[in-house]
PDB file of C-alpha atoms in Angstrom:
ATOM      1  CA  ASP A 940       7.188  11.165  11.646  1.00 68.00           C
ATOM      2  CA  GLN A 941       5.806   7.634  11.204  1.00 81.00           C
ATOM      3  CA  GLN A 942       2.452   7.131  12.421  1.00 90.00           C
ATOM      4  CA  VAL A 943       2.233   3.409  11.734  1.00 94.00           C
ATOM      5  CA  LYS A 944       5.275   1.174  12.807  1.00 95.00           C
ATOM      6  CA  GLN A 945       6.659  -2.378  11.898  1.00 96.00           C
ATOM      7  CA  ASN A 946       9.620  -2.266  14.170  1.00 92.00           C
ATOM      8  CA  SER A 947      10.598  -5.835  12.668  1.00 95.00           C
ATOM      9  CA  PRO A 948      12.094  -5.925   9.334  1.00 94.00           C
ATOM     10  CA  SER A 949      12.110  -9.745   8.979  1.00 96.00           C
ATOM     11  CA  LEU A 950      10.847 -12.611  10.379  1.00 97.00           C
ATOM     12  CA  SER A 951      11.641 -16.335   9.994  1.00 98.00           C
ATOM     13  CA  VAL A 952       9.223 -19.315  10.972  1.00 98.00           C
ATOM     14  CA  GLN A 953       9.306 -22.868  10.547  1.00 98.00           C
ATOM     15  CA  GLU A 954       6.432 -24.440   8.374  1.00 97.00           C
ATOM     16  CA  GLY A 955       3.446 -25.416  10.432  1.00 97.00           C
ATOM     17  CA  ARG A 956       4.061 -23.090  13.342  1.00 97.00           C
ATOM     18  CA  ILE A 957       2.781 -19.489  13.968  1.00 98.00           C
ATOM     19  CA  SER A 958       3.772 -16.382  12.650  1.00 98.00           C
ATOM     20  CA  ILE A 959       3.152 -12.951  14.355  1.00 98.00           C
ATOM     21  CA  LEU A 960       3.844  -9.819  12.883  1.00 98.00           C
ATOM     22  CA  ASN A 961       3.215  -7.071  15.012  1.00 98.00           C
ATOM     23  CA  CYS A 962       2.262  -3.468  14.034  1.00 97.00           C
ATOM     24  CA  ASP A 963       2.273  -0.155  16.207  1.00 97.00           C
ATOM     25  CA  TYR A 964       0.263   3.125  15.500  1.00 96.00           C
ATOM     26  CA  THR A 965       0.420   6.527  17.088  1.00 94.00           C
ATOM     27  CA  ASN A 966      -2.602   8.230  15.910  1.00 89.00           C
ATOM     28  CA  SER A 967      -5.929   7.568  17.783  1.00 89.00           C
ATOM     29  CA  MET A 968      -8.131   9.088  15.209  1.00 88.00           C
ATOM     30  CA  PHE A 969      -7.382   5.960  12.919  1.00 90.00           C
ATOM     31  CA  ASP A 970     -10.364   3.857  13.042  1.00 89.00           C
ATOM     32  CA  TYR A 971      -9.635   0.915  10.659  1.00 91.00           C
ATOM     33  CA  PHE A 972      -6.615  -0.991  10.256  1.00 95.00           C
ATOM     34  CA  LEU A 973      -5.541  -3.574   7.382  1.00 95.00           C
ATOM     35  CA  TRP A 974      -2.767  -6.160   6.613  1.00 97.00           C
ATOM     36  CA  TYR A 975      -1.434  -6.471   3.168  1.00 97.00           C
ATOM     37  CA  LYS A 976       1.084  -9.089   1.782  1.00 97.00           C
ATOM     38  CA  LYS A 977       3.359  -8.379  -1.202  1.00 95.00           C
ATOM     39  CA  TYR A 978       5.487 -10.742  -3.305  1.00 94.00           C
ATOM     40  CA  PRO A 979       8.631  -9.567  -5.218  1.00 91.00           C
ATOM     41  CA  ALA A 980       7.375  -7.576  -8.733  1.00 88.00           C
ATOM     42  CA  GLU A 981       3.841  -7.568  -7.536  1.00 92.00           C
ATOM     43  CA  GLY A 982       1.721  -4.739  -5.779  1.00 94.00           C
ATOM     44  CA  PRO A 983       0.530  -5.402  -2.160  1.00 95.00           C
ATOM     45  CA  THR A 984      -2.733  -7.830  -1.985  1.00 95.00           C
ATOM     46  CA  PHE A 985      -5.358  -7.226   0.499  1.00 95.00           C
ATOM     47  CA  LEU A 986      -5.253  -9.657   3.537  1.00 97.00           C
ATOM     48  CA  ILE A 987      -7.336  -8.693   6.164  1.00 97.00           C
ATOM     49  CA  SER A 988      -8.946  -5.795   8.019  1.00 95.00           C
ATOM     50  CA  ILE A 989     -10.271  -4.823  11.454  1.00 95.00           C
ATOM     51  CA  SER A 990     -12.568  -1.765  12.202  1.00 93.00           C
ATOM     52  CA  SER A 991     -11.440  -0.030  15.880  1.00 92.00           C
ATOM     53  CA  ILE A 992     -14.586  -1.172  17.230  1.00 93.00           C
ATOM     54  CA  LYS A 993     -13.634  -4.925  16.992  1.00 95.00           C
ATOM     55  CA  ASP A 994     -10.546  -6.518  18.820  1.00 96.00           C
ATOM     56  CA  LYS A 995     -10.327  -9.690  16.628  1.00 97.00           C
ATOM     57  CA  ASN A 996     -10.964 -10.670  13.322  1.00 97.00           C
ATOM     58  CA  GLU A 997     -10.498 -14.004  11.964  1.00 97.00           C
ATOM     59  CA  ASP A 998     -10.426 -15.565   8.332  1.00 96.00           C
ATOM     60  CA  GLY A 999      -8.928 -18.840   7.552  1.00 97.00           C
ATOM     61  CA  ARG A1000      -5.463 -19.360   8.686  1.00 98.00           C
ATOM     62  CA  PHE A1001      -5.050 -15.338   9.247  1.00 98.00           C
ATOM     63  CA  THR A1002      -6.251 -13.585  12.337  1.00 98.00           C
ATOM     64  CA  VAL A1003      -5.835 -10.118  13.161  1.00 98.00           C
ATOM     65  CA  PHE A1004      -5.980  -8.577  16.762  1.00 98.00           C
ATOM     66  CA  LEU A1005      -6.263  -5.151  18.072  1.00 98.00           C
ATOM     67  CA  ASN A1006      -5.276  -3.368  21.349  1.00 97.00           C
ATOM     68  CA  LYS A1007      -6.660  -0.090  21.350  1.00 95.00           C
ATOM     69  CA  SER A1008      -5.320   0.955  24.401  1.00 95.00           C
ATOM     70  CA  ALA A1009      -1.496   0.056  23.442  1.00 96.00           C
ATOM     71  CA  LYS A1010      -2.108   1.446  19.935  1.00 96.00           C
ATOM     72  CA  HIS A1011      -1.129  -2.172  18.618  1.00 97.00           C
ATOM     73  CA  LEU A1012      -2.091  -4.807  16.276  1.00 97.00           C
ATOM     74  CA  SER A1013      -0.807  -8.058  15.352  1.00 98.00           C
ATOM     75  CA  LEU A1014      -1.147 -10.573  12.332  1.00 98.00           C
ATOM     76  CA  HIS A1015      -1.393 -13.946  13.372  1.00 98.00           C
ATOM     77  CA  ILE A1016      -0.929 -16.841  10.728  1.00 98.00           C
ATOM     78  CA  VAL A1017      -1.683 -20.328  11.738  1.00 97.00           C
ATOM     79  CA  PRO A1018      -0.231 -22.551  10.502  1.00 98.00           C
ATOM     80  CA  SER A1019       2.317 -21.009   8.541  1.00 98.00           C
ATOM     81  CA  GLN A1020       3.125 -22.257   5.178  1.00 97.00           C
ATOM     82  CA  PRO A1021       6.180 -21.786   2.412  1.00 96.00           C
ATOM     83  CA  GLY A1022       3.506 -19.805   0.002  1.00 96.00           C
ATOM     84  CA  ASP A1023       3.108 -17.281   3.002  1.00 97.00           C
ATOM     85  CA  SER A1024       6.641 -16.230   2.432  1.00 97.00           C
ATOM     86  CA  ALA A1025       6.517 -12.368   1.775  1.00 97.00           C
ATOM     87  CA  VAL A1026       6.707  -8.928   2.819  1.00 96.00           C
ATOM     88  CA  TYR A1027       3.412  -7.870   5.107  1.00 98.00           C
ATOM     89  CA  PHE A1028       2.492  -4.367   5.216  1.00 97.00           C
ATOM     90  CA  CYS A1029       0.406  -2.778   7.960  1.00 96.00           C
ATOM     91  CA  ALA A1030      -1.708  -0.113   7.209  1.00 94.00           C
ATOM     92  CA  ALA A1031      -4.228   2.489   8.952  1.00 93.00           C
ATOM     93  CA  GLY A1032      -7.054   4.977   7.805  1.00 88.00           C
ATOM     94  CA  GLY A1033      -9.428   6.961   9.381  1.00 80.00           C
ATOM     95  CA  GLY A1034      -9.769  10.315  10.837  1.00 62.00           C
ATOM     96  CA  SER A1035      -8.577  13.303   9.224  1.00 57.00           C
ATOM     97  CA  GLN A1036      -6.266  11.058   6.958  1.00 54.00           C
ATOM     98  CA  GLY A1037      -8.856   9.900   4.435  1.00 62.00           C
ATOM     99  CA  ASN A1038      -6.194   7.800   3.066  1.00 77.00           C
ATOM    100  CA  LEU A1039      -3.978   4.577   3.994  1.00 86.00           C
ATOM    101  CA  ILE A1040      -0.951   5.251   6.008  1.00 89.00           C
ATOM    102  CA  PHE A1041       1.561   2.275   5.564  1.00 92.00           C
ATOM    103  CA  GLY A1042       4.102   0.832   7.950  1.00 94.00           C
ATOM    104  CA  LYS A1043       7.640   0.192   6.287  1.00 93.00           C
ATOM    105  CA  GLY A1044       6.526  -4.027   5.949  1.00 95.00           C
ATOM    106  CA  THR A1045       8.169  -7.352   7.504  1.00 97.00           C
ATOM    107  CA  LYS A1046       9.368  -9.634   5.079  1.00 97.00           C
ATOM    108  CA  LEU A1047       8.065 -13.096   6.468  1.00 98.00           C
ATOM    109  CA  SER A1048      10.216 -16.372   5.742  1.00 98.00           C
ATOM    110  CA  VAL A1049       8.677 -19.623   6.235  1.00 98.00           C
ATOM    111  CA  LYS A1050      11.099 -22.516   6.041  1.00 96.00           C
ATOM    112  CA  PRO A1051      10.073 -25.861   5.203  1.00 92.00           C
TER     113      PRO A1051
ATOM    114  CA  ASP B1138      -8.532 -10.169 -15.843  1.00 64.00           C
ATOM    115  CA  THR B1139      -6.305  -8.019 -14.126  1.00 70.00           C
ATOM    116  CA  ALA B1140      -8.222  -5.554 -11.866  1.00 92.00           C
ATOM    117  CA  VAL B1141      -5.641  -2.742 -11.798  1.00 96.00           C
ATOM    118  CA  SER B1142      -3.309  -2.853 -14.515  1.00 96.00           C
ATOM    119  CA  GLN B1143      -0.665   0.111 -14.596  1.00 96.00           C
ATOM    120  CA  THR B1144       1.956   0.686 -17.971  1.00 96.00           C
ATOM    121  CA  PRO B1145       4.840   0.260 -18.176  1.00 97.00           C
ATOM    122  CA  LYS B1146       5.969  -1.863 -15.547  1.00 96.00           C
ATOM    123  CA  TYR B1147       9.588  -0.560 -16.034  1.00 96.00           C
ATOM    124  CA  LEU B1148      10.640   2.682 -17.389  1.00 97.00           C
ATOM    125  CA  VAL B1149      14.435   3.997 -17.665  1.00 97.00           C
ATOM    126  CA  THR B1150      14.890   7.344 -18.601  1.00 96.00           C
ATOM    127  CA  GLN B1151      17.016  10.633 -18.732  1.00 96.00           C
ATOM    128  CA  MET B1152      17.141  13.365 -15.874  1.00 96.00           C
ATOM    129  CA  GLY B1153      15.012  16.244 -17.355  1.00 96.00           C
ATOM    130  CA  ASN B1154      12.520  14.146 -19.384  1.00 97.00           C
ATOM    131  CA  ASP B1155       8.929  14.424 -19.184  1.00 97.00           C
ATOM    132  CA  LYS B1156       6.669  10.815 -18.875  1.00 97.00           C
ATOM    133  CA  SER B1157       3.703   9.545 -18.038  1.00 97.00           C
ATOM    134  CA  ILE B1158       2.441   6.173 -16.461  1.00 98.00           C
ATOM    135  CA  LYS B1159      -0.820   4.735 -17.398  1.00 97.00           C
ATOM    136  CA  CYS B1160      -3.459   3.232 -14.781  1.00 97.00           C
ATOM    137  CA  GLU B1161      -6.421   1.497 -15.305  1.00 97.00           C
ATOM    138  CA  GLN B1162      -9.209  -0.546 -13.133  1.00 96.00           C
ATOM    139  CA  ASN B1163     -11.811  -2.451 -14.145  1.00 95.00           C
ATOM    140  CA  LEU B1164     -13.386  -3.070 -10.580  1.00 94.00           C
ATOM    141  CA  GLY B1165     -16.320  -0.045 -11.179  1.00 93.00           C
ATOM    142  CA  HIS B1166     -14.260   1.467  -8.154  1.00 92.00           C
ATOM    143  CA  ASP B1167     -15.178   5.440  -7.392  1.00 89.00           C
ATOM    144  CA  THR B1168     -11.719   6.345  -5.801  1.00 90.00           C
ATOM    145  CA  MET B1169      -8.359   5.800  -7.427  1.00 92.00           C
ATOM    146  CA  TYR B1170      -4.483   6.544  -5.786  1.00 92.00           C
ATOM    147  CA  TRP B1171      -1.041   6.844  -6.445  1.00 94.00           C
ATOM    148  CA  TYR B1172       1.667   5.890  -4.160  1.00 94.00           C
ATOM    149  CA  LYS B1173       5.562   5.736  -4.235  1.00 95.00           C
ATOM    150  CA  GLN B1174       7.488   2.940  -2.732  1.00 93.00           C
ATOM    151  CA  ASP B1175      11.035   4.709  -2.256  1.00 87.00           C
ATOM    152  CA  SER B1176      14.378   3.058  -1.776  1.00 81.00           C
ATOM    153  CA  LYS B1177      13.390   2.572   2.067  1.00 79.00           C
ATOM    154  CA  LYS B1178      10.388   0.587   0.977  1.00 80.00           C
ATOM    155  CA  PHE B1179       7.785   3.054   2.533  1.00 84.00           C
ATOM    156  CA  LEU B1180       4.701   3.076   0.635  1.00 90.00           C
ATOM    157  CA  LYS B1181       3.696   6.708   0.927  1.00 90.00           C
ATOM    158  CA  ILE B1182       0.300   8.279  -0.744  1.00 90.00           C
ATOM    159  CA  MET B1183       0.658  10.843  -3.516  1.00 92.00           C
ATOM    160  CA  PHE B1184      -2.878  11.511  -4.744  1.00 88.00           C
ATOM    161  CA  SER B1185      -6.104  10.129  -3.968  1.00 88.00           C
ATOM    162  CA  TYR B1186      -8.918  10.776  -6.588  1.00 88.00           C
ATOM    163  CA  ASN B1187     -12.236  10.389  -7.249  1.00 82.00           C
ATOM    164  CA  ASN B1188     -14.902  12.226  -9.772  1.00 70.00           C
ATOM    165  CA  LYS B1189     -15.567  14.791  -7.364  1.00 69.00           C
ATOM    166  CA  GLU B1190     -12.130  15.538  -5.250  1.00 79.00           C
ATOM    167  CA  LEU B1191      -8.504  15.432  -5.916  1.00 83.00           C
ATOM    168  CA  ILE B1192      -6.376  15.001  -2.527  1.00 78.00           C
ATOM    169  CA  ILE B1193      -2.747  15.756  -2.879  1.00 73.00           C
ATOM    170  CA  ASN B1194      -0.193  14.949  -0.318  1.00 79.00           C
ATOM    171  CA  GLU B1195       1.696  17.895   0.269  1.00 73.00           C
ATOM    172  CA  THR B1196       4.998  16.816   0.050  1.00 84.00           C
ATOM    173  CA  VAL B1197       4.389  15.826  -3.478  1.00 89.00           C
ATOM    174  CA  PRO B1198       6.655  18.231  -5.677  1.00 91.00           C
ATOM    175  CA  ASN B1199       4.137  20.101  -8.395  1.00 91.00           C
ATOM    176  CA  ARG B1200       6.073  18.229 -11.039  1.00 95.00           C
ATOM    177  CA  PHE B1201       3.571  15.318 -10.856  1.00 95.00           C
ATOM    178  CA  SER B1202       0.323  15.901 -11.798  1.00 92.00           C
ATOM    179  CA  PRO B1203      -2.477  13.174 -11.984  1.00 91.00           C
ATOM    180  CA  LYS B1204      -4.920  13.142 -15.168  1.00 90.00           C
ATOM    181  CA  SER B1205      -8.028  11.084 -15.186  1.00 89.00           C
ATOM    182  CA  PRO B1206      -9.982  11.064 -18.307  1.00 88.00           C
ATOM    183  CA  ASP B1207     -12.772   9.162 -16.829  1.00 88.00           C
ATOM    184  CA  LYS B1208     -13.628   7.036 -13.833  1.00 88.00           C
ATOM    185  CA  ALA B1209     -11.725   3.759 -14.587  1.00 92.00           C
ATOM    186  CA  HIS B1210      -8.452   5.628 -15.311  1.00 93.00           C
ATOM    187  CA  LEU B1211      -5.544   7.743 -13.203  1.00 94.00           C
ATOM    188  CA  ASN B1212      -2.322   8.319 -15.508  1.00 95.00           C
ATOM    189  CA  LEU B1213       0.538  10.141 -13.585  1.00 96.00           C
ATOM    190  CA  HIS B1214       2.518  12.846 -15.742  1.00 96.00           C
ATOM    191  CA  ILE B1215       5.878  13.448 -14.419  1.00 96.00           C
ATOM    192  CA  ASN B1216       7.410  16.822 -15.823  1.00 96.00           C
ATOM    193  CA  SER B1217      11.573  17.544 -15.744  1.00 97.00           C
ATOM    194  CA  LEU B1218      12.219  14.254 -13.965  1.00 96.00           C
ATOM    195  CA  GLU B1219      14.913  14.119 -11.376  1.00 96.00           C
ATOM    196  CA  LEU B1220      17.382  11.659  -9.902  1.00 94.00           C
ATOM    197  CA  GLY B1221      15.295  11.595  -6.580  1.00 93.00           C
ATOM    198  CA  ASP B1222      12.368  10.490  -8.643  1.00 95.00           C
ATOM    199  CA  SER B1223      13.582   7.154  -8.960  1.00 95.00           C
ATOM    200  CA  ALA B1224      11.196   4.518  -7.150  1.00 95.00           C
ATOM    201  CA  VAL B1225       8.199   1.886  -7.819  1.00 96.00           C
ATOM    202  CA  TYR B1226       5.251   3.749  -8.177  1.00 97.00           C
ATOM    203  CA  PHE B1227       2.037   2.004  -7.536  1.00 96.00           C
ATOM    204  CA  CYS B1228      -1.636   2.520  -8.797  1.00 96.00           C
ATOM    205  CA  ALA B1229      -4.557   1.953  -6.529  1.00 94.00           C
ATOM    206  CA  SER B1230      -8.280   1.802  -6.527  1.00 93.00           C
ATOM    207  CA  SER B1231     -11.229   1.262  -4.036  1.00 91.00           C
ATOM    208  CA  GLN B1232     -14.836   1.586  -3.864  1.00 87.00           C
ATOM    209  CA  VAL B1233     -14.527   4.762  -1.432  1.00 77.00           C
ATOM    210  CA  ARG B1234     -11.611   5.688   1.200  1.00 68.00           C
ATOM    211  CA  ASP B1235     -10.480   3.659   3.882  1.00 64.00           C
ATOM    212  CA  GLN B1236     -11.906   0.719   2.272  1.00 79.00           C
ATOM    213  CA  PRO B1237      -9.593  -2.139   1.089  1.00 88.00           C
ATOM    214  CA  GLN B1238      -7.385  -1.077  -1.827  1.00 91.00           C
ATOM    215  CA  HIS B1239      -6.241  -2.958  -4.862  1.00 93.00           C
ATOM    216  CA  PHE B1240      -3.221  -2.305  -6.158  1.00 95.00           C
ATOM    217  CA  GLY B1241      -1.498  -2.660  -9.628  1.00 96.00           C
ATOM    218  CA  ASP B1242       1.755  -4.496  -9.439  1.00 95.00           C
ATOM    219  CA  GLY B1243       4.029  -1.156  -9.744  1.00 96.00           C
ATOM    220  CA  THR B1244       6.059   1.037 -12.318  1.00 97.00           C
ATOM    221  CA  ARG B1245       9.673   0.988 -11.561  1.00 96.00           C
ATOM    222  CA  LEU B1246      11.002   4.367 -12.554  1.00 96.00           C
ATOM    223  CA  SER B1247      14.632   4.646 -13.342  1.00 96.00           C
ATOM    224  CA  ILE B1248      16.557   7.798 -13.872  1.00 95.00           C
ATOM    225  CA  LEU B1249      19.817   8.229 -15.365  1.00 90.00           C
TER     226      LEU B1249
END
C-alpha cells in the first residue's frame, strides 16, 4: 500500500524551462514533506521541505507547493539546468509513522 | 568530510553467509536509520534508532539486526543471507525524527 506516490517515472525538460515534479499522498496524518535528489551511485540529498501549516516554500530555483485538501505536493525547478538531471524522491513524515515514507522517484532529464 | 559514511560500497557474497555493513555519522545527530532500496527502487525504512529507542519495521526479517556501539555508529548485521536480500542499503541520520535525513552513498549487496 503506497502512502506516497509519484506517478511519473520520468520527465524530460529543456534547459531553461520549468520542471514540475508531482507527488500524491494518502495519509492525512502526514505533517511534514520533503524532496530529495539522487544521483547514480550516491545517496539521496535533501533538497527542500515544507510543513503542513504552509502551502509554499521557496529556496532559490526550487519551490515546493502543498495542497492539503488534494493531498498533493509539487516541486518546481526554474530555470532547469542540465545538472538538475537526477532522480527526485518525495517523502512524507509525521503522525504515527515516526519515519519518512518515500515515493518511488521521478527521473528528471534536463536537455541542453 | 563525509557526513554519513558506510562501508563497504559493494558486497558480493554467497547465500547462507553472515555479513555486516558499517555506518558512521559525524554530524552529531541523535537518530540513525537503515533503508533498503529494492529492485523496484522503493526506499523502505528498516530501522530507526536513537540512544533510547529502536523501532523496527515489522516487515523486516529477524535475520537483520542493527547494532549501535555508540551514538555515531549504527551497523547492520545480516544472518543467513538469502537471494531476496540483494538490494542497495542506505544508512541515514537526523537530529530528531521527521527532520531532514542525511544519507550515506549506499552499499550494494549482491547474493550469489
